Coordinates of C-alpha atoms and ligand atoms in Angstrom, one line a residue:
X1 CA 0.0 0.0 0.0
X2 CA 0.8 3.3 -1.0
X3 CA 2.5 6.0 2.1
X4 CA 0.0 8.8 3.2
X5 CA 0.5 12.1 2.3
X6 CA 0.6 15.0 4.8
X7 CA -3.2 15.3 4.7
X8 CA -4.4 11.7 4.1
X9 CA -2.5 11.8 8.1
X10 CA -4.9 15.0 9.4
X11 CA -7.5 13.4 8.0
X12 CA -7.1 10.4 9.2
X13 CA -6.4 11.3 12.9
X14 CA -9.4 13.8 13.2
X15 CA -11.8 11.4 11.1
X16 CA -14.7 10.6 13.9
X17 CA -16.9 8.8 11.3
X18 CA -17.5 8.3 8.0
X19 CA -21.2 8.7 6.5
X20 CA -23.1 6.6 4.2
X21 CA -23.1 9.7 1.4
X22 CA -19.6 9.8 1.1
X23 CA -18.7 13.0 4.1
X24 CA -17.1 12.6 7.5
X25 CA -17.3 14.0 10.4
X26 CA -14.1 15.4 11.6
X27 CA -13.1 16.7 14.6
X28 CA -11.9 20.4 15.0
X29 CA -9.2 21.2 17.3
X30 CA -9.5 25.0 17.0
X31 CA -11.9 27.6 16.3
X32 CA -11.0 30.9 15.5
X33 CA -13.7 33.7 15.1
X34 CA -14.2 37.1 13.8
X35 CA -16.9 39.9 13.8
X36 CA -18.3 39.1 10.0
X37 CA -18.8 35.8 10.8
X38 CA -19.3 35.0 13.8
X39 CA -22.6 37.4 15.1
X40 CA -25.4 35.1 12.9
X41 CA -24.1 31.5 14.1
X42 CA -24.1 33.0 18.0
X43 CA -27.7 34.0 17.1
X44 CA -28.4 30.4 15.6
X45 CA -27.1 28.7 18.6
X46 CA -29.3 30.7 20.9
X47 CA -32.3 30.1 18.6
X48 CA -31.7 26.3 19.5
X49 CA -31.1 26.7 22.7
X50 CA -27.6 25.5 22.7
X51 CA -24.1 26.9 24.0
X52 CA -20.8 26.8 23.1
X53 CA -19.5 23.1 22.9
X54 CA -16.0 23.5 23.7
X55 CA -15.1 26.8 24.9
X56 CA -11.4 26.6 25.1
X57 CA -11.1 25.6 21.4
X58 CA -12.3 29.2 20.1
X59 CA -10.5 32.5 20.2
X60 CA -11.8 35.5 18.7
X61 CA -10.2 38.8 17.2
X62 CA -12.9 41.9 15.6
X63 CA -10.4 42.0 12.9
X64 CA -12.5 43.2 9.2
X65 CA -14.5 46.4 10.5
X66 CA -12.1 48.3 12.8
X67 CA -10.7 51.6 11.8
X68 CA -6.9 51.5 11.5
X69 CA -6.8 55.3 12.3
X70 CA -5.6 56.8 15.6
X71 CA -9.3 57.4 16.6
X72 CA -9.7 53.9 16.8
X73 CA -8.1 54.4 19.8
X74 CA -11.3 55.7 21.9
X75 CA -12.5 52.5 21.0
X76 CA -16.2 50.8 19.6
X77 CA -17.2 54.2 19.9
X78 CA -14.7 54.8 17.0
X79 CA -16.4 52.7 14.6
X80 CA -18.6 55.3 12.3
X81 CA -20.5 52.5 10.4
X82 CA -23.4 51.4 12.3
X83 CA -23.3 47.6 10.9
X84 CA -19.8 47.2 11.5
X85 CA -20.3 48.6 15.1
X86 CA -22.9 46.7 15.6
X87 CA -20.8 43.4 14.2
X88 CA -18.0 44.3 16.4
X89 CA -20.1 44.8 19.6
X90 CA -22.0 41.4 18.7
X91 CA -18.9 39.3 18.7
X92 CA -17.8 41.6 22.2
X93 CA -21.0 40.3 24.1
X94 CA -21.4 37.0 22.9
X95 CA -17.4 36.3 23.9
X96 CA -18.2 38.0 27.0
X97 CA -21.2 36.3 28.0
X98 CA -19.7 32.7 26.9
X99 CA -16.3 33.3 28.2
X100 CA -14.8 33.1 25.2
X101 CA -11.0 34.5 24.6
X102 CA -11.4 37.5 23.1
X103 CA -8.5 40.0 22.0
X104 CA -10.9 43.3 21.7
X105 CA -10.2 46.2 19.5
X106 CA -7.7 47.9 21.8
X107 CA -6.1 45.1 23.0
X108 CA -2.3 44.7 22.4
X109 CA -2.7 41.1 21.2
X110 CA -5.8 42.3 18.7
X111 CA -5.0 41.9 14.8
X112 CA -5.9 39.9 11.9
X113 CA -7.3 36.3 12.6
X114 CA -4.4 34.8 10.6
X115 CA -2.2 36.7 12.4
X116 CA -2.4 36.3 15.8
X117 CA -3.4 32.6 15.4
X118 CA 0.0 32.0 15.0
X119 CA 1.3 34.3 16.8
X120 CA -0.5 33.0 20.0
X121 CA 0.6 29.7 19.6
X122 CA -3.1 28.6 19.1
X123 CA -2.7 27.1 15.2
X124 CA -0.4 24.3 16.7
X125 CA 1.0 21.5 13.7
X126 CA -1.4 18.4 13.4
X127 CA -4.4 20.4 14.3
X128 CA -7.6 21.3 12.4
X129 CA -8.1 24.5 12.5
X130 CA -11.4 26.2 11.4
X131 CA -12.8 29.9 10.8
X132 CA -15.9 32.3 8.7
X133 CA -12.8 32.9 6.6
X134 CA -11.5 31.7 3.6
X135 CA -7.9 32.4 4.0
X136 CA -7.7 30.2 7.2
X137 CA -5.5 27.8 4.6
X138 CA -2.8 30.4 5.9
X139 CA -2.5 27.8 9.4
X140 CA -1.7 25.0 7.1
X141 CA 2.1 26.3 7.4
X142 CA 2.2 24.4 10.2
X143 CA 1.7 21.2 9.2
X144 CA -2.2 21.8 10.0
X145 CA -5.4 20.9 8.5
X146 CA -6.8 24.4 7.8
X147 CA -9.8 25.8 5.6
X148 CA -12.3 28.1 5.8
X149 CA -16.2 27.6 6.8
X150 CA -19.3 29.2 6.6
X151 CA -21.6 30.7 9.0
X152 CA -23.8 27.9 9.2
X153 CA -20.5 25.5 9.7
X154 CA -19.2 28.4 12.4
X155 CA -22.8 27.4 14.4
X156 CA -22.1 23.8 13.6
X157 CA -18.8 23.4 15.1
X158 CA -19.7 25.8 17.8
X159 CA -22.4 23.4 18.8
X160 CA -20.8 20.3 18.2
X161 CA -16.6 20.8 18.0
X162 CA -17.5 18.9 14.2
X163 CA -17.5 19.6 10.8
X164 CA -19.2 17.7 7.6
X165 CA -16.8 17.5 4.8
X166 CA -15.8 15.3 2.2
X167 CA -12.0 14.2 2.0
X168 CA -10.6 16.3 -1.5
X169 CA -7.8 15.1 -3.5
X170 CA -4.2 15.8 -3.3
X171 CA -2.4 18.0 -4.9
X172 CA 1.9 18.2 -4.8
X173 CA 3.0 21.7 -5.4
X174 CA 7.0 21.6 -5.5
X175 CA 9.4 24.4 -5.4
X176 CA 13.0 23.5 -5.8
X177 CA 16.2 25.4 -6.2
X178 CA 17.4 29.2 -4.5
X179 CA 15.0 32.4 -5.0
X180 CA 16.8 35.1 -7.0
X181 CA 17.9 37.8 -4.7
X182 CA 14.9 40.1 -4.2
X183 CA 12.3 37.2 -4.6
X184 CA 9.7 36.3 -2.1
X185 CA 7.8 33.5 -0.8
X186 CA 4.7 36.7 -2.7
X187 CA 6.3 35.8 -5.8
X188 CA 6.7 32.1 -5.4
X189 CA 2.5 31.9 -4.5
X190 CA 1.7 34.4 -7.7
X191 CA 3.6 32.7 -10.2
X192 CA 2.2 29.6 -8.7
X193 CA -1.1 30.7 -9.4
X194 CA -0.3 32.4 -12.3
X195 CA 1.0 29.0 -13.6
X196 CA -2.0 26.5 -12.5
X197 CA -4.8 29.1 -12.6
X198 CA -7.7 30.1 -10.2
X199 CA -9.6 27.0 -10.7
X200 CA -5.9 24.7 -10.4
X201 CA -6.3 23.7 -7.5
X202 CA -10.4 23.0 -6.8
X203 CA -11.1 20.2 -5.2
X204 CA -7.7 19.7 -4.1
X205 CA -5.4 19.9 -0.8
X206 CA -2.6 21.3 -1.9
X207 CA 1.2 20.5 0.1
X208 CA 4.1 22.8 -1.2
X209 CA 7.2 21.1 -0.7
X210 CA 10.7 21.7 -2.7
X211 CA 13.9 23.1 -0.8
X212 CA 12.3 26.8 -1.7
X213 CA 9.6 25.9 0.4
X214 CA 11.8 24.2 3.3
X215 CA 14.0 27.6 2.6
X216 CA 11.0 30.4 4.0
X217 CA 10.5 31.2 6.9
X218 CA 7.7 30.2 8.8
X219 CA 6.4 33.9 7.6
X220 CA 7.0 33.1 3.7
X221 CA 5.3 29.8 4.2
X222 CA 2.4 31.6 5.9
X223 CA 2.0 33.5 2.7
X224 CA 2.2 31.0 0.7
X225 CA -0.7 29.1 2.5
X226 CA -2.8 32.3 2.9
X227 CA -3.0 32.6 -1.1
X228 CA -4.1 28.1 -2.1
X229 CA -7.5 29.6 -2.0
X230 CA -6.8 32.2 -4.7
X231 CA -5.2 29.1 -6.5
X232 CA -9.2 27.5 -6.1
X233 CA -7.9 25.4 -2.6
X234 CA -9.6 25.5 0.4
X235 CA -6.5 23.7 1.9
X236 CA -2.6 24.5 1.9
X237 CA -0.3 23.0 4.0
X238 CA 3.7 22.5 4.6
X239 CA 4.9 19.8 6.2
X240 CA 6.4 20.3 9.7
X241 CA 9.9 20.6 11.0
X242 CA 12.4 22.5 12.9
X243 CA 11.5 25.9 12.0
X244 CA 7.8 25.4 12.9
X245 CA 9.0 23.7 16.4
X246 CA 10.8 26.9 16.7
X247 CA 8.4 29.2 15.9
X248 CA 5.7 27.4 18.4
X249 CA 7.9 26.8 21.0
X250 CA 7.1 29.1 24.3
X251 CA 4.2 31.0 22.5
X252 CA 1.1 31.5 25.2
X253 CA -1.4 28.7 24.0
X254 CA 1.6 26.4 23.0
X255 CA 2.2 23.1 24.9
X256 CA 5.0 23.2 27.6
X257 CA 6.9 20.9 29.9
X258 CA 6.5 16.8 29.6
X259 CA 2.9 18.1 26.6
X260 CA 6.1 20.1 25.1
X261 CA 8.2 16.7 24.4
X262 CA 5.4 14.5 23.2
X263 CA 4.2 17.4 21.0
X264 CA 7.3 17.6 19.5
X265 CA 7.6 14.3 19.1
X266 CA 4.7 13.3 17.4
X267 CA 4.9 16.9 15.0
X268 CA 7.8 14.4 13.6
X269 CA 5.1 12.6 11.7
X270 CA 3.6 15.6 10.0
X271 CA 5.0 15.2 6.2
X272 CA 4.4 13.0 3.9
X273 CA 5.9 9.6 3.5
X274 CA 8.5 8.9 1.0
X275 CA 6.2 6.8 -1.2
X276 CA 2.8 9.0 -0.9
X277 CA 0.9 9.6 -4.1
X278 CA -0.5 12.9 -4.9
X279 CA -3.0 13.1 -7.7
X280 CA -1.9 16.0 -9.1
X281 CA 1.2 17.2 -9.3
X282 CA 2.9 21.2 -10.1
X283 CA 6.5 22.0 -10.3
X284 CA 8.6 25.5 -10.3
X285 CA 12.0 26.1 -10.8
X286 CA 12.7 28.3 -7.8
X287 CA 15.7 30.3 -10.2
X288 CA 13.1 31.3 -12.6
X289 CA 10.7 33.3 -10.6
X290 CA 10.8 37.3 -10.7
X291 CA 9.3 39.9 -8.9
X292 CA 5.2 39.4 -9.5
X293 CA 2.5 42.2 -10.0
X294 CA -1.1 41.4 -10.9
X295 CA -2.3 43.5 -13.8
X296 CA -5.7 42.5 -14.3
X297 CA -8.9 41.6 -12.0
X298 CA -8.3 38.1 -10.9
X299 CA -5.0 36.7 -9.2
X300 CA -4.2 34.4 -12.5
X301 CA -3.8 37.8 -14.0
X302 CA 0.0 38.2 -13.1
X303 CA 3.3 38.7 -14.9
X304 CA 6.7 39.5 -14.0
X305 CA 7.3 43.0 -13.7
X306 CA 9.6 43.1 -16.7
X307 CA 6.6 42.2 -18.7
X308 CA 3.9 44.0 -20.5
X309 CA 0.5 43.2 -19.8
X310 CA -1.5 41.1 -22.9
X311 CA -2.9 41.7 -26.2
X312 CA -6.0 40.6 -26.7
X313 CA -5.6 40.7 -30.6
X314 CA -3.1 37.7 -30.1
X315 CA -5.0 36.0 -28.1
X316 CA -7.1 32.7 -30.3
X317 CA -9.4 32.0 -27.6
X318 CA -12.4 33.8 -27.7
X319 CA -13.7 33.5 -24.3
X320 CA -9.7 34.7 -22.8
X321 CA -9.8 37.3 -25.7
X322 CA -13.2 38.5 -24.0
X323 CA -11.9 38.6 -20.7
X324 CA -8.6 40.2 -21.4
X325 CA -10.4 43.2 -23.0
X326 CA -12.4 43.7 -20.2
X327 CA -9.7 42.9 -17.6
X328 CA -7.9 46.1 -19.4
X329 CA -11.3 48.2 -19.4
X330 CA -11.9 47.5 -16.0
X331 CA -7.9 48.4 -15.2
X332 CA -7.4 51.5 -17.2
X333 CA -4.9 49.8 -19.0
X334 CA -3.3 49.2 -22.7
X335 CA -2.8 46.3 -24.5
X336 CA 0.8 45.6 -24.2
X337 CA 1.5 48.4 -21.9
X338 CA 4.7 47.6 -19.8
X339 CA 4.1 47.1 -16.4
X340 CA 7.0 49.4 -15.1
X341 CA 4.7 52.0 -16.9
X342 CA 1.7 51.6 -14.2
X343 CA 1.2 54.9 -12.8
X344 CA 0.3 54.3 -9.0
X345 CA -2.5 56.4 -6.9
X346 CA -2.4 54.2 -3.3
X347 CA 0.0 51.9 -1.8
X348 CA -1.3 49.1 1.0
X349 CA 1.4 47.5 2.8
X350 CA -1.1 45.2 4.7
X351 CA -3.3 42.0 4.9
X352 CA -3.4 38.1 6.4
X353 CA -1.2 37.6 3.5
X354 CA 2.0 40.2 4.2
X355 CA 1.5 41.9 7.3
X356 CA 3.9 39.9 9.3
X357 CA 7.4 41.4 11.1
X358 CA 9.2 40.2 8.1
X359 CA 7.3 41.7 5.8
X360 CA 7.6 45.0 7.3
X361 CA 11.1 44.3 7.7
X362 CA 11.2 43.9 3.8
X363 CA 9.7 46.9 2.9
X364 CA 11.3 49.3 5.4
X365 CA 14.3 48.0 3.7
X366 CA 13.5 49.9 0.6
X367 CA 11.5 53.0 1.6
X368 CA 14.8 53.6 4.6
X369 CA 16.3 56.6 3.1
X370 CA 13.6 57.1 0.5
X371 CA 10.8 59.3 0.3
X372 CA 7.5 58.3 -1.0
X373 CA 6.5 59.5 -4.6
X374 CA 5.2 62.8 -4.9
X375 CA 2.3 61.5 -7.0
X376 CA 1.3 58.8 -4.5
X377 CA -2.0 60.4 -2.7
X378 CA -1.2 58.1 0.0
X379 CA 0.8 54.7 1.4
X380 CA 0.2 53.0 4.4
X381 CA 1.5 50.1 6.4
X382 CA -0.6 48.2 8.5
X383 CA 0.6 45.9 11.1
X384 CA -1.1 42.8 11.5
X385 CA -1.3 42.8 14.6
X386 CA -0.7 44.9 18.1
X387 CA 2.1 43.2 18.7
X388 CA 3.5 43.3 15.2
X389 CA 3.4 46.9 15.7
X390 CA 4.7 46.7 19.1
X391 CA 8.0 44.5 17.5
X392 CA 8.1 47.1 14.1
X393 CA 8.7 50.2 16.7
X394 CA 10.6 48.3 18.8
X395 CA 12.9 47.6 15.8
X396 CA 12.4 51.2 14.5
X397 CA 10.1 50.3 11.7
X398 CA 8.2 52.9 12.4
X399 CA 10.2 55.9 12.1
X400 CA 11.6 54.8 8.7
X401 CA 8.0 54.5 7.0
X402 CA 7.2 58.0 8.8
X403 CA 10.3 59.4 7.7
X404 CA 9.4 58.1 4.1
X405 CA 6.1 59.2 4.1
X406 CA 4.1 56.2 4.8
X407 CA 1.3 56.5 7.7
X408 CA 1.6 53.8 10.1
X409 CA -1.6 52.6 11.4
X410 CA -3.1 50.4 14.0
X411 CA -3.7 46.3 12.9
X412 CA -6.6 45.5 11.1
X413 CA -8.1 44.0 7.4
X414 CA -8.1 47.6 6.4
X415 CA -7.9 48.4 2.8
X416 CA -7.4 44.5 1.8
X417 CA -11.1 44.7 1.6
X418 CA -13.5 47.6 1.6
X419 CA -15.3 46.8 4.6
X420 CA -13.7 50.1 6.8
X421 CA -12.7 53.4 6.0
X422 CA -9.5 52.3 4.2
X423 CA -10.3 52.3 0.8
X424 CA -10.1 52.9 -3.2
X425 CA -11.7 55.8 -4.7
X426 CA -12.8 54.7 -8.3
X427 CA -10.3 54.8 -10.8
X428 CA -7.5 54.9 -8.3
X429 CA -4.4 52.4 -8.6
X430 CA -2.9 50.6 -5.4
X431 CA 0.1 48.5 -5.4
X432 CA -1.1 46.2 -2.7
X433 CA 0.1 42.9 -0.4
X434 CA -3.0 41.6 -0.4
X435 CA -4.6 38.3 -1.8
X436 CA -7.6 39.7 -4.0
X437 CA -7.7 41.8 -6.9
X438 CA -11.1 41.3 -8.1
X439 CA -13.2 44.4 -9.6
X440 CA -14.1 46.3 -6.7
X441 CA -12.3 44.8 -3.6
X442 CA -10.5 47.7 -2.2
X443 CA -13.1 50.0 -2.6
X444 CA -15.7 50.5 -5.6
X445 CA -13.8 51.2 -9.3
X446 CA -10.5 50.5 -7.5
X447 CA -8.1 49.0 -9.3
X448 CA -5.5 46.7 -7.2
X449 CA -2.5 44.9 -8.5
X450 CA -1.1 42.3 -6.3
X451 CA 2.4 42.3 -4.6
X452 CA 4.9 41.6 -1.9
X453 CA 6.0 44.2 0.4
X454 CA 9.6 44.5 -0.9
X455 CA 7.6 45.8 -4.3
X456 CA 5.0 47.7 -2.5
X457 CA 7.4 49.6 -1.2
X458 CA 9.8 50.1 -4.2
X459 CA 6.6 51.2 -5.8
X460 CA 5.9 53.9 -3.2
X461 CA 8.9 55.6 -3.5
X462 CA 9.3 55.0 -7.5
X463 CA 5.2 56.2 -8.2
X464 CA 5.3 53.1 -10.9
X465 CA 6.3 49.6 -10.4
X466 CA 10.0 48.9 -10.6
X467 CA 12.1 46.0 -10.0
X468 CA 13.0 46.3 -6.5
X469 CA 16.4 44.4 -7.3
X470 CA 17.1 47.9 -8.9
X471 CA 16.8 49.9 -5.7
X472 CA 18.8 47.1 -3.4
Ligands
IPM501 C1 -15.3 38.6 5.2 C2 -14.7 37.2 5.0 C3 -15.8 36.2 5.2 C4 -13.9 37.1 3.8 C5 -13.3 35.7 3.5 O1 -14.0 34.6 3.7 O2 -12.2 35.5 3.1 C6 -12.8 38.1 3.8 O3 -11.8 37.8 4.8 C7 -12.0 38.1 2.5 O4 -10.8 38.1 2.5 O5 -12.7 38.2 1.4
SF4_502 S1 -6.7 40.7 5.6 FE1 -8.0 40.6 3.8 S2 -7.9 38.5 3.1 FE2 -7.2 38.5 5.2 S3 -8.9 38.0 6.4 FE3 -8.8 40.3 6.3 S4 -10.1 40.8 4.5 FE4 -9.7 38.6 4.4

């Protein structure tokens, strides 16, 4: 018999039972919860008279609707949109009354659910982990069976610490060889989906594996993770090993003394065997990847930034022709114009996907010295979470984006999706870390283009995109 793959294992070991229609239940070791999603299935629950299963298992963050401005500060009170107030306060009482852990708004250890999961030590390798969030495949860097639920699922598991789902197919994404200089684990994820498509990976678990992969850090894998879903994933994992043991290790919700050991021990088991077979399998060439930038309005849409976006003239295919031409409408873009030759309005340094210490550390590494781009209307950097920001200023982050010209703000979504204040104003441009670039995300008629920090930055202080290879 064939090995088992890195996920067959997850699945297997949190499999409670198998149904006659083809689903399982499986057992979910942690629960993470934010305002958007989060308020209906508390309401649900009530409705049916029912608690909170397994209290411990959930921590919650208000994460999508809080203002990132210094007024955010006085608090809830801060919050100008009555529905996201009223979100926010939702989650705050229902936590409260249930005794959930909650990290409210002005809480140190508040920030973006993918974030502080992590951070906490509460995404642990060989759990499940579950949230009303699709980029919850970002925990799967830890050798962890992540994905996103819906509402209804959120109420489910909250009721019942289970899930229905049916076991997807595996998919092998490999990455060998050394990054050019100036390459990211960003660049790695777009190319990949640039390579395999938005719909590549559906129905499908994807591992990524390759010595580029076991190269990241535990940050670049996050990314990496964050962005299977844009590749049409729900699931992305890596498999375990040192780096992740050290990354966990002495984190609040992580194991300690003799639970420490075992853990560590049995994390051993958390990669695939030798002789697992994947159903699908991708590979990259590490060496061949450049700096990425999305031109058009879905995450497939990339090119290397010495490129120029397509022609639809030369394109056969009438239904790609079509949406190439709109694409460009929708962008304010030419056929064939070079990408160094995008004029930038916004930049977003931000986002579950790149708002990590080392992201920041990348980009403060090209805007030190520099001064953002007189025809930039604005660029902001937005910690992922409090203590993020707490480690950026302790480092001095801070004073180099400020010095540049960035605004440094307090952790949150924020302009990754227009569900706050931060946001497009139609027409506008944004070089962005984000995830999503479809019409309208940032704010209605925005017009994002996808990239890591390192580029974000280099953008900022160059008001088009550049190689940032140029500017090290
Ligand atoms: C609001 C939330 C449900 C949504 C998601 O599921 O991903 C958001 O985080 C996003 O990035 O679009
Ligand atoms: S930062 Fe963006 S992608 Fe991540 S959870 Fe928030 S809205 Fe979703």
């Amino acid at each position: 018999m064939a090995g088992k793959t890195l996920y067959d294992k997850l699945w297997d070991s949190h499999e409670v039972k198998r149904r006659d229609d083809g689903s399982s239940l499986i057992y979910i070791d942690r629960h993470i919860i934010h305002e958007v999603t989060s308020p209906q299935a508390f309401e649900g629950l009530r409705l049916a008279g029912r608690k909170p299963w397994r209290v411990d298992s959930i921590i919650a963050t208000p994460d999508h609707n809080v203002p990132t401005t210094p007024e955010r500060k006085g608090g809830i009170e801060a919050i100008a949109d009555q529905v996201s107030r009223l979100q926010v306060q939702t989650l705050d009482d229902y936590c409260d009354e249930y005794g959930i852990t909650e990290f409210k708004m002005n809480d140190v250890r508040q920030g973006i659910v993918h974030v502080i999961g992590p951070e906490q030590g509460a995404t642990l390798p060989g759990m499940t982990v579950v949230c009303g969030d699709s980029h919850t495949s970002t925990h799967g860097a830890f050798g962890a069976l992540a994905h996103g639920i819906g509402t209804s699922e959120v109420e489910h598991v909250f009721a019942t610490q289970c899930l229905v789902a049916k076991k997807m197919k595996n998919m092998l994404v490999r990455v060998e060889g050394t990054l050019p200089f100036g390459v990211t684990a960003k660049d790695i994820v777009l190319a990949v989906i640039g390579k395999i498509g938005t719909a590549g990976g559906n129905g499908h678990a994807i591992e990524f594996a390759g010595s580029a992969i076991r190269d990241l850090s535990i940050e670049g894998r996050m990314t990496i993770c964050n962005m299977s879903i844009e590749a049409g994933a729900r699931v992305g994992m890596v498999a375990a090993d040192e780096k992740t043991v050290e990354y966990v290790k002495g984190r609040p919700f992580a194991p300690s003394g003799a639970d420490w050991d075992a853990a560590v021990e049995a994390w051993k088991d958390l990669v695939s065997d030798a002789d697992a077979v994947f159903d699908t399998v991708v590979e990259l060439d590490a060496a061949q990847i450049k700096p990425q930038v999305s031109w058009g309005t879905s995450p497939e849409m990339v090119l290397a930034v010495d490129q120029n976006v397509p022609d639809p003239a030369k394109e056969a295919d009438l239904v790609k022709r079509g949406s190439i031409e709109r694409a460009l409408k929708y962008m304010g873009l030419k056929a064939n114009q070079a990408i160094t030759d995008i004029q930038l309005d916004r930049v977003f340094i931000g986002s579950c996907t790149n708002s990590r210490i080392e992201d920041l550390r990348a980009a403060a590494v090209i805007a030190k010295g520099r001064k953002v781009a007189s025809t930039i209307k604005q660029a902001i950097v937005v910690p992922g979470s409090g203590l993020v920001k707490a480690q950026a200023e302790a480092e001095g982050l801070d004073k180099i984006f400020l010095e540049a010209g960035f605004e440094w703000r307090e952790p949150g979504c924020s302009m990754c999706l227009a569900m706050n204040p931060d946001r497009l104003e139609s027409g506008e441009h944004c070089a962005s870390t984000s995830n999503r670039n479809f019409e309208g995300r940032q704010g209605a008629g925005g017009r994002t283009h996808l990239v890591s920090p390192a580029m974000a930055a280099a953008a900022a202080v160059n008001g088009r995109f550049i190689d940032v290879r140029e500017l090290i």
